Structures are given as C-alpha cells and as structure tokens.
Coordinates of C-alpha atoms in Angstrom, one line a residue:
M1 CA -271.1 196.0 -147.1
T2 CA -268.2 194.3 -145.4
S3 CA -264.9 194.3 -147.2
A4 CA -262.2 191.6 -147.4
D5 CA -260.3 193.2 -144.4
D6 CA -263.5 193.2 -142.2
R7 CA -264.0 196.9 -142.5
V8 CA -267.5 198.1 -143.3
Q9 CA -267.8 200.1 -146.5
L10 CA -270.6 202.7 -147.0
V11 CA -271.3 204.2 -150.4
R12 CA -273.6 206.9 -151.8
D13 CA -273.5 209.8 -154.2
A14 CA -269.8 209.5 -155.3
T15 CA -268.8 209.4 -151.6
F16 CA -267.6 206.4 -149.6
A17 CA -266.4 205.7 -146.1
R18 CA -264.6 202.7 -144.6
V19 CA -264.8 202.1 -140.9
D20 CA -263.7 199.4 -138.5
A21 CA -265.8 197.1 -136.4
A22 CA -266.4 199.8 -133.8
G23 CA -267.2 202.5 -136.4
G24 CA -263.8 204.1 -136.1
I25 CA -261.2 205.3 -138.6
S26 CA -257.5 205.1 -137.9
G27 CA -255.9 206.4 -141.1
T28 CA -254.7 203.1 -142.6
R29 CA -252.9 203.1 -146.0
G30 CA -252.0 200.4 -148.5
T31 CA -254.5 198.2 -150.4
A32 CA -257.5 198.9 -148.1
P33 CA -257.3 202.4 -146.6
D34 CA -260.0 203.6 -144.2
G35 CA -261.6 207.0 -144.0
L36 CA -264.1 209.3 -145.7
F37 CA -263.4 209.7 -149.4
L38 CA -264.6 212.1 -152.1
R39 CA -263.1 213.1 -155.5
D40 CA -259.8 211.1 -155.1
A41 CA -259.0 212.4 -151.6
R42 CA -259.4 211.3 -148.0
H43 CA -261.3 213.9 -146.0
L44 CA -261.4 212.1 -142.7
S45 CA -258.4 210.1 -141.5
L46 CA -259.0 209.7 -137.8
W47 CA -262.3 209.2 -136.0
H48 CA -261.9 207.7 -132.5
L49 CA -264.6 207.5 -129.9
T50 CA -264.0 207.2 -126.1
V51 CA -266.5 207.4 -123.2
D52 CA -265.1 208.3 -119.7
G53 CA -261.6 207.9 -121.1
T54 CA -262.1 204.4 -122.5
A55 CA -262.6 203.3 -126.1
P56 CA -265.7 201.1 -126.1
V57 CA -265.5 197.7 -127.9
A58 CA -268.0 196.2 -130.3
L59 CA -270.6 194.1 -128.7
V60 CA -272.3 194.0 -132.1
P61 CA -269.7 194.9 -134.8
A62 CA -270.6 197.5 -137.3
T63 CA -272.9 196.0 -139.9
A64 CA -274.1 197.5 -143.1
E65 CA -277.9 197.7 -142.7
T66 CA -278.1 199.2 -146.2
D67 CA -275.4 200.2 -148.7
D68 CA -275.1 203.6 -147.1
K69 CA -275.8 202.9 -143.4
A70 CA -274.1 200.9 -140.7
L71 CA -275.2 200.1 -137.1
S72 CA -273.0 198.9 -134.2
V73 CA -273.5 198.4 -130.4
L74 CA -270.5 199.3 -128.2
T75 CA -269.8 198.9 -124.5
P76 CA -266.8 199.3 -122.2
R77 CA -265.2 196.1 -121.1
G78 CA -267.0 194.4 -118.2
T79 CA -267.2 191.2 -116.3
R80 CA -270.0 189.0 -115.0
D81 CA -269.8 190.7 -111.6
N82 CA -269.1 194.2 -113.0
P83 CA -271.1 194.6 -116.2
P84 CA -270.6 197.5 -118.5
A85 CA -271.8 200.8 -117.1
Y86 CA -273.3 202.1 -120.4
T87 CA -274.1 201.0 -123.9
V88 CA -273.6 203.0 -127.1
F89 CA -275.8 202.5 -130.1
R90 CA -274.0 203.9 -133.1
E91 CA -275.5 204.6 -136.4
Q92 CA -273.4 205.9 -139.3
S93 CA -274.4 206.8 -142.9
V94 CA -272.9 208.5 -145.9
S95 CA -274.5 210.7 -148.5
A96 CA -273.3 213.3 -151.0
G97 CA -270.0 214.5 -149.5
M98 CA -271.1 213.7 -145.9
L99 CA -270.7 211.3 -143.1
T100 CA -273.4 211.5 -140.4
E101 CA -273.4 209.8 -137.1
H102 CA -275.9 209.3 -134.3
L103 CA -274.6 208.2 -130.9
R104 CA -277.2 207.1 -128.4
L105 CA -275.6 206.6 -125.0
V106 CA -277.7 204.5 -122.7
S107 CA -276.9 204.3 -119.0
N108 CA -277.0 200.9 -117.3
R109 CA -276.7 202.5 -113.8
P110 CA -279.5 203.1 -111.2
D111 CA -278.3 206.6 -110.4
P112 CA -278.0 209.8 -112.5
V113 CA -274.5 210.2 -114.1
T114 CA -272.6 212.6 -116.4
A115 CA -270.6 210.8 -119.1
L116 CA -267.6 212.3 -120.8
V117 CA -267.8 211.6 -124.6
E118 CA -264.8 212.4 -126.7
I119 CA -264.2 212.1 -130.5
T120 CA -260.6 212.5 -131.7
V121 CA -260.6 213.6 -135.4
D122 CA -258.1 214.4 -138.1
A123 CA -258.2 215.0 -141.9
D124 CA -255.0 214.3 -143.8
F125 CA -256.4 215.1 -147.2
A126 CA -254.3 212.4 -148.7
D127 CA -254.6 211.7 -152.4
L128 CA -255.7 208.2 -153.3
F129 CA -252.4 207.7 -155.2
E130 CA -250.5 208.4 -152.0
L131 CA -252.4 205.7 -150.1
R132 CA -251.6 202.9 -152.4
A133 CA -249.1 200.2 -151.3
D134 CA -246.1 201.3 -153.4
D135 CA -244.7 203.7 -150.8
R136 CA -244.0 206.4 -153.3
H137 CA -243.5 209.8 -151.9
Y138 CA -244.9 212.9 -153.6
D139 CA -243.5 216.4 -152.7
K140 CA -246.0 219.0 -151.7
P141 CA -244.2 222.3 -151.6
G142 CA -246.0 225.1 -149.7
A143 CA -248.7 222.8 -148.4
R144 CA -250.4 224.1 -145.2
H145 CA -252.8 222.4 -142.8
E146 CA -255.0 224.7 -140.6
I147 CA -257.5 224.0 -137.9
H148 CA -260.2 226.4 -136.9
R149 CA -262.7 226.1 -134.0
T150 CA -266.3 227.0 -134.7
D151 CA -269.3 227.4 -132.4
D152 CA -270.4 223.9 -133.0
G153 CA -267.3 222.0 -134.0
L154 CA -264.2 222.6 -136.1
V155 CA -262.9 223.1 -139.6
F156 CA -259.8 221.5 -141.2
D157 CA -258.4 223.5 -144.1
Y158 CA -255.7 222.3 -146.5
R159 CA -254.1 224.7 -149.0
R160 CA -251.3 224.4 -151.6
A161 CA -250.9 227.2 -154.1
D162 CA -254.3 227.5 -155.8
W163 CA -255.6 224.2 -154.2
H164 CA -258.0 224.4 -151.3
S165 CA -259.8 221.5 -149.6
R166 CA -261.9 221.6 -146.4
T167 CA -263.5 219.2 -143.9
T168 CA -266.0 220.5 -141.4
V169 CA -267.2 218.7 -138.2
V170 CA -270.4 219.8 -136.5
G171 CA -271.8 218.4 -133.3
R172 CA -275.4 218.7 -132.0
P173 CA -275.3 219.6 -129.2
A174 CA -272.2 221.7 -129.7
P175 CA -269.0 220.3 -128.0
T176 CA -268.0 221.8 -124.7
G177 CA -264.3 221.2 -125.2
L178 CA -261.7 221.2 -128.0
D179 CA -258.1 220.1 -127.3
A180 CA -255.0 219.0 -129.1
A181 CA -254.6 215.2 -129.2
P182 CA -251.5 214.3 -127.3
D183 CA -250.4 211.4 -129.6
T184 CA -251.3 213.0 -132.9
P185 CA -250.4 216.7 -133.1
S186 CA -252.5 217.4 -136.2
A187 CA -255.7 215.9 -134.6
R188 CA -258.2 217.5 -132.2
T189 CA -260.4 216.0 -129.6
L190 CA -264.0 217.2 -129.3
S191 CA -265.7 216.6 -125.9
W192 CA -269.2 216.6 -124.5
R193 CA -270.4 216.1 -121.0
L194 CA -273.8 214.4 -121.4
R195 CA -276.2 214.1 -118.4
L196 CA -278.0 210.7 -118.1
D197 CA -280.8 210.0 -115.7
A198 CA -281.0 206.6 -114.0
H199 CA -281.2 204.1 -116.8
G200 CA -281.6 207.1 -119.0
Q201 CA -280.1 208.1 -122.4
A202 CA -278.5 211.0 -124.2
D203 CA -278.1 211.6 -127.9
L204 CA -275.2 213.1 -129.9
H205 CA -275.4 213.9 -133.6
L206 CA -272.3 214.5 -135.6
T207 CA -271.9 215.6 -139.2
V208 CA -268.7 215.5 -141.3
R209 CA -268.8 217.4 -144.6
A210 CA -266.1 217.1 -147.2
R211 CA -265.5 220.2 -149.4
P212 CA -263.1 219.1 -152.1
H213 CA -261.2 221.6 -154.3
G214 CA -263.3 223.0 -157.0
Q215 CA -266.7 221.7 -155.8
A216 CA -268.7 223.7 -153.3
E217 CA -271.5 221.1 -153.1
T218 CA -271.6 217.4 -154.0
P219 CA -274.7 216.7 -156.1
T220 CA -276.9 213.8 -155.5
V221 CA -277.7 211.3 -158.3
A222 CA -281.2 210.3 -159.1
R223 CA -281.6 206.5 -159.2
P224 CA -284.0 204.4 -161.2
H225 CA -286.8 202.7 -159.2
R226 CA -286.1 199.0 -159.0
Q227 CA -288.6 196.3 -158.2
T228 CA -287.2 193.4 -156.2
A229 CA -288.7 190.0 -157.1
S230 CA -290.2 188.3 -154.2
A231 CA -289.2 184.9 -155.6
A232 CA -286.3 184.9 -157.9
D233 CA -283.7 182.5 -159.4
D234 CA -280.0 183.0 -158.9
L235 CA -279.5 185.0 -162.1
T236 CA -282.3 187.3 -161.3
R237 CA -281.0 188.0 -157.8
T238 CA -277.5 188.6 -159.2
C239 CA -279.0 191.0 -161.7
E240 CA -280.8 192.8 -158.9
R241 CA -277.6 193.1 -156.9
G242 CA -275.7 194.2 -159.9
L243 CA -278.2 197.0 -160.7
A244 CA -278.0 198.1 -157.1
D245 CA -274.2 198.3 -157.3
V246 CA -274.3 200.2 -160.5
D247 CA -276.6 202.7 -158.7
L248 CA -274.0 203.0 -155.9
L249 CA -271.3 203.7 -158.4
T250 CA -273.2 206.2 -160.4
I251 CA -271.6 209.6 -160.3
P252 CA -272.4 213.1 -161.7
V253 CA -270.1 214.4 -164.5
T254 CA -270.4 217.1 -167.2
G255 CA -271.9 216.1 -170.5
V256 CA -271.0 217.3 -174.0
D257 CA -273.4 220.3 -173.8
G258 CA -272.7 221.2 -170.2
E259 CA -275.5 219.1 -168.8
T260 CA -275.1 216.8 -165.8
A261 CA -274.7 213.2 -166.9
A262 CA -275.1 210.3 -164.5
V263 CA -272.5 207.7 -165.4
P264 CA -271.1 204.5 -163.8
A265 CA -267.7 205.0 -162.2
A266 CA -265.3 202.1 -162.4
G267 CA -265.1 200.8 -158.8
I268 CA -264.3 201.3 -155.1
P269 CA -261.9 202.2 -153.5
W270 CA -259.5 203.2 -156.3
F271 CA -261.6 204.0 -159.3
L272 CA -264.7 206.0 -158.2
T273 CA -264.4 208.2 -161.3
L274 CA -265.1 208.2 -165.0
F275 CA -263.2 205.5 -166.9
G276 CA -263.6 205.3 -170.7
R277 CA -263.3 201.5 -171.2
D278 CA -265.0 200.5 -168.0
S279 CA -267.9 202.9 -168.3
L280 CA -268.4 202.0 -172.0
L281 CA -268.5 198.2 -171.5
T282 CA -270.7 198.6 -168.4
S283 CA -273.1 200.8 -170.4
Y284 CA -273.1 198.2 -173.2
F285 CA -274.0 195.4 -170.8
L286 CA -276.8 197.5 -169.4
L287 CA -278.1 198.8 -172.8
P288 CA -281.2 196.6 -173.2
Y289 CA -282.3 197.5 -169.7
R290 CA -281.0 201.0 -169.1
P291 CA -280.3 202.8 -172.4
E292 CA -280.1 206.1 -170.6
T293 CA -276.8 205.0 -169.0
A294 CA -275.3 204.6 -172.4
A295 CA -276.5 208.0 -173.5
A296 CA -275.0 209.6 -170.4
T297 CA -271.7 207.8 -170.8
L298 CA -271.4 208.7 -174.5
S299 CA -272.1 212.4 -173.7
A300 CA -269.6 212.5 -170.9
L301 CA -266.9 210.9 -173.0
A302 CA -267.6 213.2 -176.0
A303 CA -267.1 216.1 -173.6
T304 CA -263.6 214.8 -172.7
Q305 CA -262.6 213.7 -176.2
G306 CA -259.1 214.6 -177.1
Q307 CA -258.4 217.9 -178.9
D308 CA -254.6 218.3 -179.0
H309 CA -251.4 216.3 -178.8
D310 CA -250.0 216.0 -175.2
P311 CA -247.2 213.4 -174.7
V312 CA -247.7 213.4 -170.9
S313 CA -251.4 212.6 -170.8
G314 CA -251.5 210.8 -174.2
E315 CA -254.1 213.1 -175.5
Q316 CA -254.6 213.1 -179.2
P317 CA -257.3 214.6 -181.4
G318 CA -260.4 212.4 -181.4
R319 CA -259.1 210.0 -178.8
I320 CA -261.5 208.9 -176.0
V321 CA -260.2 209.4 -172.5
H322 CA -259.1 206.4 -170.4
E323 CA -259.7 208.0 -167.0
T324 CA -260.3 211.3 -165.3
R325 CA -259.0 212.3 -161.9
H326 CA -259.8 215.2 -159.6
G327 CA -257.2 214.9 -156.8
E328 CA -254.4 217.1 -155.8
L329 CA -251.6 215.1 -157.5
A330 CA -253.5 215.2 -160.8
H331 CA -254.2 218.9 -160.4
F332 CA -250.4 219.7 -160.1
R333 CA -249.6 217.1 -162.8
Q334 CA -247.5 215.0 -160.5
I335 CA -249.4 212.0 -162.0
P336 CA -250.6 212.0 -165.6
Y337 CA -254.2 210.9 -164.8
G338 CA -256.1 214.2 -164.6
R339 CA -257.3 213.4 -168.0
Y340 CA -255.3 210.4 -169.2
Y341 CA -255.8 209.0 -172.6
G342 CA -253.6 205.8 -172.4
A343 CA -256.2 203.3 -173.8
V344 CA -256.1 201.8 -177.3
D345 CA -259.6 200.4 -177.0
A346 CA -261.8 203.2 -175.5
T347 CA -262.1 205.0 -178.9
P348 CA -263.5 202.1 -180.9
L349 CA -265.7 201.0 -178.0
F350 CA -267.2 204.6 -178.0
L351 CA -268.2 204.0 -181.6
V352 CA -269.6 200.5 -180.8
L353 CA -271.8 201.9 -178.0
L354 CA -273.0 204.8 -180.0
H355 CA -274.3 202.5 -182.8
A356 CA -275.6 200.0 -180.3
H357 CA -277.6 202.7 -178.6
Y358 CA -279.2 203.6 -181.9
R359 CA -279.9 200.0 -182.8
T360 CA -281.4 199.2 -179.4
T361 CA -283.5 202.3 -178.9
G362 CA -284.3 203.3 -182.5
D363 CA -283.6 206.9 -181.5
R364 CA -281.5 208.8 -184.0
A365 CA -281.0 211.9 -181.8
L366 CA -277.9 210.9 -180.0
A367 CA -276.2 209.6 -183.1
V368 CA -277.0 213.0 -184.8
R369 CA -275.8 214.9 -181.8
L370 CA -272.5 213.1 -181.6
E371 CA -271.8 212.7 -185.3
Q372 CA -268.8 215.0 -185.4
H373 CA -267.4 213.3 -182.3
A374 CA -267.8 209.9 -184.0
R375 CA -266.1 211.1 -187.1
R376 CA -263.2 212.4 -185.1
A377 CA -263.0 209.0 -183.3
V378 CA -262.7 207.3 -186.6
D379 CA -260.0 209.7 -187.7
W380 CA -258.1 208.9 -184.6
M381 CA -258.2 205.2 -185.3
L382 CA -256.9 205.8 -188.8
T383 CA -254.1 208.3 -187.8
D384 CA -252.7 208.3 -184.3
G385 CA -254.4 205.0 -183.5
G386 CA -252.2 203.4 -186.1
L387 CA -254.6 201.8 -188.7
D388 CA -253.1 203.7 -191.6
E389 CA -249.4 203.4 -190.6
H390 CA -249.3 199.9 -189.0
G391 CA -252.5 198.3 -190.4
Y392 CA -253.7 197.9 -186.8
L393 CA -254.6 199.8 -183.7
T394 CA -251.4 200.0 -181.7
Y395 CA -249.9 201.6 -178.6
Q396 CA -246.5 202.4 -177.3
P397 CA -245.9 201.5 -173.7
D398 CA -246.0 204.6 -171.5
P399 CA -243.1 204.5 -168.9
N400 CA -244.8 207.2 -166.8
G401 CA -248.3 205.8 -167.1
L402 CA -249.6 202.5 -168.4
V403 CA -247.2 200.0 -170.0
N404 CA -250.1 198.2 -171.5
Q405 CA -253.1 200.1 -172.8
N406 CA -255.7 197.4 -173.4
W407 CA -258.0 196.2 -170.7
K408 CA -255.2 194.0 -169.3
D409 CA -253.2 197.1 -168.4
S410 CA -250.8 195.7 -165.8
A411 CA -247.1 195.4 -166.5
G412 CA -246.3 192.0 -168.1
A413 CA -249.9 191.2 -169.0
V414 CA -249.3 191.2 -172.8
C415 CA -246.6 188.5 -172.9
F416 CA -245.2 185.7 -174.9
A417 CA -245.6 182.1 -173.8
D418 CA -242.2 182.4 -172.0
G419 CA -243.5 185.3 -169.9
T420 CA -241.6 188.1 -171.7
Q421 CA -243.5 191.4 -172.0
A422 CA -244.1 192.4 -175.6
Q423 CA -242.4 195.6 -176.9
G424 CA -244.1 198.3 -178.9
P425 CA -245.8 199.4 -180.9
I426 CA -248.1 196.7 -179.7
A427 CA -251.2 195.6 -181.6
V428 CA -253.4 193.6 -179.1
S429 CA -255.9 191.2 -180.7
E430 CA -259.1 192.3 -179.0
A431 CA -258.6 196.0 -180.0
Q432 CA -258.5 194.9 -183.6
G433 CA -261.8 193.3 -183.2
Y434 CA -263.2 196.4 -181.6
A435 CA -261.9 198.5 -184.5
Y436 CA -263.5 196.2 -187.0
D437 CA -266.8 196.3 -185.2
A438 CA -266.6 200.1 -184.8
L439 CA -266.0 200.6 -188.5
I440 CA -268.9 198.4 -189.5
R441 CA -271.2 200.0 -187.0
T442 CA -270.2 203.5 -187.9
A443 CA -270.7 202.7 -191.5
E444 CA -274.3 201.9 -190.7
L445 CA -274.8 205.1 -188.8
A446 CA -273.3 207.0 -191.8
A447 CA -275.7 205.4 -194.2
A448 CA -278.8 205.3 -192.1
V449 CA -278.6 208.4 -189.9
W450 CA -276.0 210.8 -191.4
R451 CA -277.0 210.1 -195.0
D452 CA -273.4 209.9 -196.1
E453 CA -273.1 206.7 -198.2
P454 CA -269.6 207.5 -199.6
Y455 CA -268.2 207.7 -196.1
A456 CA -270.1 204.5 -195.2
H457 CA -268.5 202.8 -198.2
R458 CA -265.0 203.8 -197.2
L459 CA -265.5 202.5 -193.7
R460 CA -266.8 199.2 -194.9
E461 CA -263.8 198.8 -197.2
T462 CA -261.4 199.7 -194.4
A463 CA -263.1 197.1 -192.1
A464 CA -262.9 194.4 -194.8
R465 CA -259.2 194.9 -195.3
L466 CA -258.6 194.9 -191.5
R467 CA -260.5 191.6 -191.2
A468 CA -258.5 189.9 -194.0
R469 CA -255.2 191.1 -192.5
F470 CA -256.1 190.0 -189.1
A471 CA -256.8 186.4 -190.2
A472 CA -253.5 186.2 -191.9
D473 CA -251.3 187.9 -189.3
F474 CA -252.8 186.8 -185.9
W475 CA -253.9 183.2 -186.5
M476 CA -251.4 180.7 -185.1
P477 CA -251.8 177.4 -187.1
D478 CA -249.9 175.2 -184.7
A479 CA -251.9 176.4 -181.7
G480 CA -255.2 176.6 -183.6
F481 CA -255.7 179.9 -181.8
P482 CA -255.2 183.7 -182.3
A483 CA -252.1 185.4 -181.0
L484 CA -252.6 187.7 -178.0
A485 CA -250.9 190.5 -179.9
L486 CA -248.3 191.5 -182.5
D487 CA -245.2 193.2 -181.1
G488 CA -243.3 196.0 -182.7
Q489 CA -241.4 193.7 -185.0
G490 CA -244.6 192.0 -186.2
R491 CA -244.0 188.8 -184.2
Q492 CA -247.0 186.9 -182.8
V493 CA -247.2 187.3 -179.1
D494 CA -248.0 183.6 -178.5
A495 CA -249.4 183.3 -175.0
L496 CA -252.9 181.7 -175.0
A497 CA -255.1 184.3 -173.5
S498 CA -258.8 185.1 -173.0
D499 CA -258.6 188.1 -175.3
A500 CA -259.4 185.7 -178.1
G501 CA -262.9 185.3 -176.8
H502 CA -263.6 189.0 -177.5
L503 CA -263.0 188.3 -181.2
L504 CA -266.2 186.3 -181.2
W505 CA -268.2 189.3 -179.8
S506 CA -266.7 191.7 -182.3
G507 CA -267.2 189.5 -185.4
I508 CA -263.7 189.8 -186.8
L509 CA -263.3 186.0 -187.0
D510 CA -265.2 184.0 -189.5
Q511 CA -267.7 181.4 -188.3
E512 CA -265.4 178.4 -188.5
L513 CA -262.5 180.1 -186.6
A514 CA -264.8 181.6 -184.1
R515 CA -266.3 178.2 -183.2
R516 CA -262.9 176.7 -182.8
V517 CA -261.8 179.5 -180.5
G518 CA -265.1 179.2 -178.5
Q519 CA -264.7 175.5 -178.0
R520 CA -261.0 175.9 -177.1
L521 CA -261.8 178.4 -174.3
L522 CA -264.0 175.8 -172.5
L523 CA -261.1 173.3 -172.1
P524 CA -259.9 172.8 -168.5
D525 CA -256.7 174.9 -168.9
F526 CA -258.8 177.9 -169.7
F527 CA -262.1 177.3 -167.9
S528 CA -261.8 176.9 -164.1
G529 CA -265.3 175.8 -163.6
W530 CA -266.2 179.3 -162.3
A531 CA -265.0 181.3 -165.3
I532 CA -262.5 181.5 -168.2
R533 CA -259.0 182.4 -167.0
T534 CA -257.2 185.4 -168.5
L535 CA -254.3 183.1 -169.3
A536 CA -254.5 179.3 -169.9
A537 CA -253.0 177.3 -167.1
G538 CA -249.8 175.3 -167.8
Q539 CA -248.0 178.2 -169.5
K540 CA -244.9 179.6 -167.9
P541 CA -246.3 183.0 -167.0
Y542 CA -249.6 181.6 -165.5
H543 CA -250.3 182.4 -161.9
P544 CA -253.8 182.0 -160.4
L545 CA -253.3 185.1 -158.2
S546 CA -251.8 187.3 -160.9
Y547 CA -253.9 190.3 -161.9
H548 CA -254.0 189.5 -165.6
R549 CA -252.0 186.4 -166.0
G550 CA -254.2 183.6 -164.7
S551 CA -257.0 185.2 -162.7
A552 CA -260.6 185.2 -164.1
W553 CA -262.6 188.4 -164.6
P554 CA -266.4 188.4 -164.8
H555 CA -266.6 191.2 -167.3
D556 CA -264.1 189.4 -169.6
N557 CA -266.3 186.4 -169.4
A558 CA -269.4 188.4 -170.1
V559 CA -267.9 189.7 -173.4
I560 CA -266.9 186.1 -174.3
V561 CA -270.4 184.7 -173.5
L562 CA -272.0 187.4 -175.7
G563 CA -269.6 186.2 -178.4
L564 CA -270.4 182.5 -177.8
A565 CA -274.1 183.3 -178.1
R566 CA -273.5 185.3 -181.3
H567 CA -271.9 182.2 -183.0
G568 CA -274.5 179.7 -181.7
L569 CA -272.3 178.0 -179.2
A570 CA -275.2 177.5 -176.8
E571 CA -273.7 174.8 -174.6
Q572 CA -270.5 176.8 -174.0
A573 CA -272.3 180.0 -173.3
R574 CA -274.6 178.3 -170.7
T575 CA -271.6 176.6 -169.1
V576 CA -269.7 179.8 -168.5
A577 CA -272.8 181.7 -167.4
D578 CA -273.7 178.9 -164.9
G579 CA -270.1 179.1 -163.5
L580 CA -270.3 182.9 -163.0
I581 CA -273.8 182.7 -161.4
A582 CA -272.6 180.0 -159.0
A583 CA -269.6 182.2 -158.1
A584 CA -272.0 185.2 -157.5
V585 CA -274.1 183.1 -155.1
H586 CA -271.0 182.5 -153.0
H587 CA -270.5 186.3 -152.8
G588 CA -274.0 187.2 -151.8
Y589 CA -275.1 187.6 -155.4
R590 CA -272.4 190.2 -156.0
L591 CA -269.7 189.3 -158.6
P592 CA -266.3 190.6 -157.5
E593 CA -264.1 192.5 -160.0
V594 CA -261.8 189.5 -160.3
L595 CA -261.5 185.9 -159.1
A596 CA -258.4 183.8 -158.5
G597 CA -257.8 181.2 -161.2
Y598 CA -258.0 178.1 -159.0
D599 CA -260.0 175.2 -160.4
R600 CA -263.5 174.7 -159.0
T601 CA -262.6 171.2 -158.0
A602 CA -259.9 172.5 -155.7
T603 CA -262.2 174.5 -153.4
A604 CA -265.9 174.5 -152.4
R605 CA -266.2 178.2 -153.2
P606 CA -264.3 180.6 -155.6
V607 CA -261.1 182.0 -154.1
P608 CA -261.2 185.8 -154.1
Y609 CA -258.5 187.9 -155.6
P610 CA -256.9 189.7 -152.7
H611 CA -257.0 193.3 -154.2
S612 CA -260.4 193.2 -155.9
C613 CA -262.5 196.3 -156.1
S614 CA -266.0 195.8 -154.6
P615 CA -268.4 196.9 -155.9
Q616 CA -267.0 197.2 -159.4
A617 CA -269.0 198.5 -162.3
W618 CA -268.4 196.1 -165.2
A619 CA -268.6 193.1 -162.8
A620 CA -271.9 194.5 -161.5
A621 CA -273.3 194.7 -165.0
T622 CA -272.0 191.3 -166.0
P623 CA -275.2 189.4 -165.0
L624 CA -277.2 191.7 -167.3
A625 CA -274.9 190.7 -170.2
L626 CA -275.3 187.1 -169.3
R627 CA -279.1 187.5 -169.3
T628 CA -278.9 189.1 -172.7
A629 CA -276.7 186.3 -174.1
L630 CA -278.9 183.6 -172.8
Q631 CA -281.9 185.2 -174.4
M632 CA -280.0 185.0 -177.7
L633 CA -279.8 181.2 -177.6

C-alpha cells in the first residue's frame, strides 16, 4: 500500500516496513518514519543500494503488489544515446520479524561485465515514541551499539542494562566486502562483485531479521480464508478490504490462560499493539462475522486486567488496560505506556462485548470462563471508576499520560463551546451510556449464565438509577441535546459533539430523546455529506483538520449508525452509511482512520486527515458494522 507521503508500506505478522520509491530506507523521523518495525522499535534505519557506485533511480517506482510485497524497476540515469547499462528488478516483502529482498541485476551490455553492488545498512533501534514529531529527547544511560561481521553478513546489537535487541543481515551469495560507511559512522556497507554474461543476469538475495528484546522468534498469525466476490457492490468491496486490513493488523498476544490469542492491533504506524478500546470496538463490529476475534480480545484483556493501584500507569483493580507497549522506553518506564490503564471506557466496553459474544454465539463457555474478570470490572466501575462516589464514570486528567481518557483522548477534545478544556473529575457522556449498557448486559449474564439473580437485580437497579440521573444532569434543554460531559464542578460541558450519537447505541436515552438526537446529528453543521463530524461546525473550537474537534471518524459514525438503526431512524442510518461508503470508494475501498471535516459540496472527494493511520482497525471494521446496521432496518 502507498502511504500519504508516497512511501510504500508493507505489513504482515505484526511487522511492517516503509520504503521509498526505489525501495530504500533513509531513517526519517516525524509523522511518517521509514524503516523496518517490530514491537515498537525500528530495526532497520538505513538501506541504500548502489551499483557501480551510483544509486539507481526508479524506472517503475516501488508498488505494493500485495499487502506484504512490493516490486520496483531501477536503472542508472541514461540518455537516448547512452541508455542505462543495466536494469535492477527489485522485489521486497515482509513476514514475521523479517524483510526479504531479491535483486535481479540484468545487463544491457553486449559483453561480459562484473558489477559492483553495494548495500549500506544501519539499525538505530529507535523507539517509536522517539520518532514522533514532538522532538522530545529521552536519555539512554549505558546504551551500547555493536556491529559484528559474520560469514554471510553482519549483526547489529543494541544493549542497555538488561535490554538487548538485535538485527541480522544475511546475503546469498555472501558479501565479498564489509566497510564502514564514510558519511554515517554507525552504518556498514556490504559489497558484492557479480559476474554478468553478455545480456546476462545475476541474483542477490538479502534477509533482514529483527530480534526484539524478549522475543526470540516472531510468531505468525493464522488468517481466516476469505472469499472475494467476483461481482460486488461498494459496501461488499469495502467489507472485503476491511477484513483484509483486520488480518494485516492481527497480532499474537497472550490470553488469560497462557494461550496465544490473535487480536486486532489498533493501527499503523504508531499503534501496532493491543489497545483496549480499539480492540473491543473492532471486535464488536466484527462479532456477527468473526466471533472468534471477540473471544480472543476478551481473553487478552482479561490477562492484562488491573490487579493493583499504580498512579504512574493508572492501574486499578478490575480496570481494563488502555494500551500495551513493548519498546525500550516502556521497559525502563520512561513513558507510562508499558501497560497503561488511562481509559474510562475500556472497562464497560469489555463487559458489553462479553455479553454480546454470548448473545451472538449462544455459547456460555466464555462468559463462564471470564465470570470473575467481569465481576471485577463491575467492581471497578462502582469504586475507582466513580459510580458510587460521583454517580458517574469519571477520570482525572493525567499530566504525564492522557489528559482525556475517552475515545477523544487528545488535549482539548472535551471542551466547552468556547473551546476551554474541561477540568476533572470529568464525566464524559458516552462513557455513561457504556456503563449503563454494561450493567444491563452483565445483569443478563448473571441471571442466565452465572445463576446469580440477587447480583443481577443489584446491577439492574444501579443501571436504572444511572439512566435517571443522566437524563436530569446531561440534557441541555435550550440546545435540545446532551452535554458532551460534566466537569469537576458538575457543570455541563456544552460543546455539541458526536459523542451524543453513542447514547443511541447504548440505550441510555429514552426513545423520544434518542430520536431527537439522531435527527439533530444529520443537520449540515454535524453531517458533512461524508460523515458526522466530531464537533458541529460553527462553534468556536471547530476546526476541520483538528484531530477530535471537527474531523470525522468512521468508527464514531459506525457506532452512531448502529444507534440510529436501534431506534428505527432508517433514513438517517442509510444517509450516514451511504456517505461513508462513498468516502471508502475514493480511498480504494479502504476507510481511513479519520477524515477532515470539510463539507462534501466543497470537494469532489473527501479530504484526508494528514496524520491518519492506515490501515486502522476500527476503521477497517466499520463497513461490517454498517452492514449489520442496515440489516436491522
């Protein structure tokens, strides 16, 4: 796949690589770094090819033939009277922890010749958090880089205290030379002298293996067989592309009983790891089609459920993890995200998915297996989550982690109509809906599966009280719309935001209010023609290129469409679904993580958000949710 910066991205088995038009890697940083990546680290930061001392240029730029393989055709610069002396056919692919390359050098000369082929290579082992655009520096005391020559290539070793990562490069045939790179002291240049007959060819095979800390081998992930329709409508094609992207993002993690669980990671390049909220909603969207994904996600999140209180990571007993990280900075706790629990909504969504899996499959086994984890999740909602103390699920902004801990987790996203960020403890509206739904659903599990009617009764009563409080405290009569949140003083955070649409899905609003909200979300200040914006246009904080204050997110719209369908708002549900499907067609049937909020009448195609992940799991699963919603109408 070609990314927004024209680099080609290859993905397979929790591994991805990003290369330029000639198949090279230069060690870029910022919003779109290139390299070979595994477990939150860059294992290849320089990969530069020359032939006879000259870097060939792309005659046919690198093109992704499949999601994990790219082909390019390279030549030296030539003229009409002095055409290129050779042609390089370059094939690159990724698999579990590995980049492989096949160079086929074809001579265009009438006489035998020996070509000097050189690859300059480096591995900086940079943590993904170092590569972001914020220019923050992380100290690494005692870090050591070592390079060792082998019979068929070289090894890059990186050590820091108990941390050890490695990258190996192997050539077939073995290189005939290994030299320091003059412009990059940490890099090495491998060289081969390849004999070519007149108009003949020679082959060079290269393998780069990443060995991240704590993982000797990178396991592969089995993928379901998918049948591609020979003739399909746009929704079907978008669903097929979405399922293929979910496969690309599926990673192996450890389940609750030590088994390997194949779960959807959040997205590339920054989030190829287990995310609580993202993996849960993705699994919910897929549930009617792939219930095994939900079972794996629930098992993995049960395995990482909070046990103790840790103010750095936000861990609390029963709380479901927000994200897990495997990189060096997380290992040494220079960032809090090794296991970071800063999400107010992952815990109720865990309960929602557990019940939905039971209802969809009719299989009681998973609900029985995870009963104690579910009860601990309910306990968290009542205690540390804030239901008993505040009457709502709440969070305190984390100055060292996430200021906002709902799905709109960027700074400033939970704001008043004047743009001011709410102060904590913050009760965001959609999380209350999730909590209500979680209590109702868990009550059904308690009664039908766990045979504990007294517990079920307590949960139903708690849910009923929450629903009544919510209607009284969150509804804004003048706006005819729910508040985005309540701040720490109990004030209504009055920005008009798409979060209200999630309340239709969870059922916390009664039918009359739900229909009013659903109809309001389709007015032009909210609905761009492609999708419902995160924040209604015309408000002071609105910006069409803001991450959460005016952009439009496919997964957000998928939840809303499910809610519209639940309340019988068929016209509105179809309108939003049609807009999203049309947007997908313009992106090769792949929905991006987020779209800019510009109106459909302003441009012939949706404007992409500049820092969008692609592929991204809940966007990939969105068309499946749309199909489910449309089938409900």
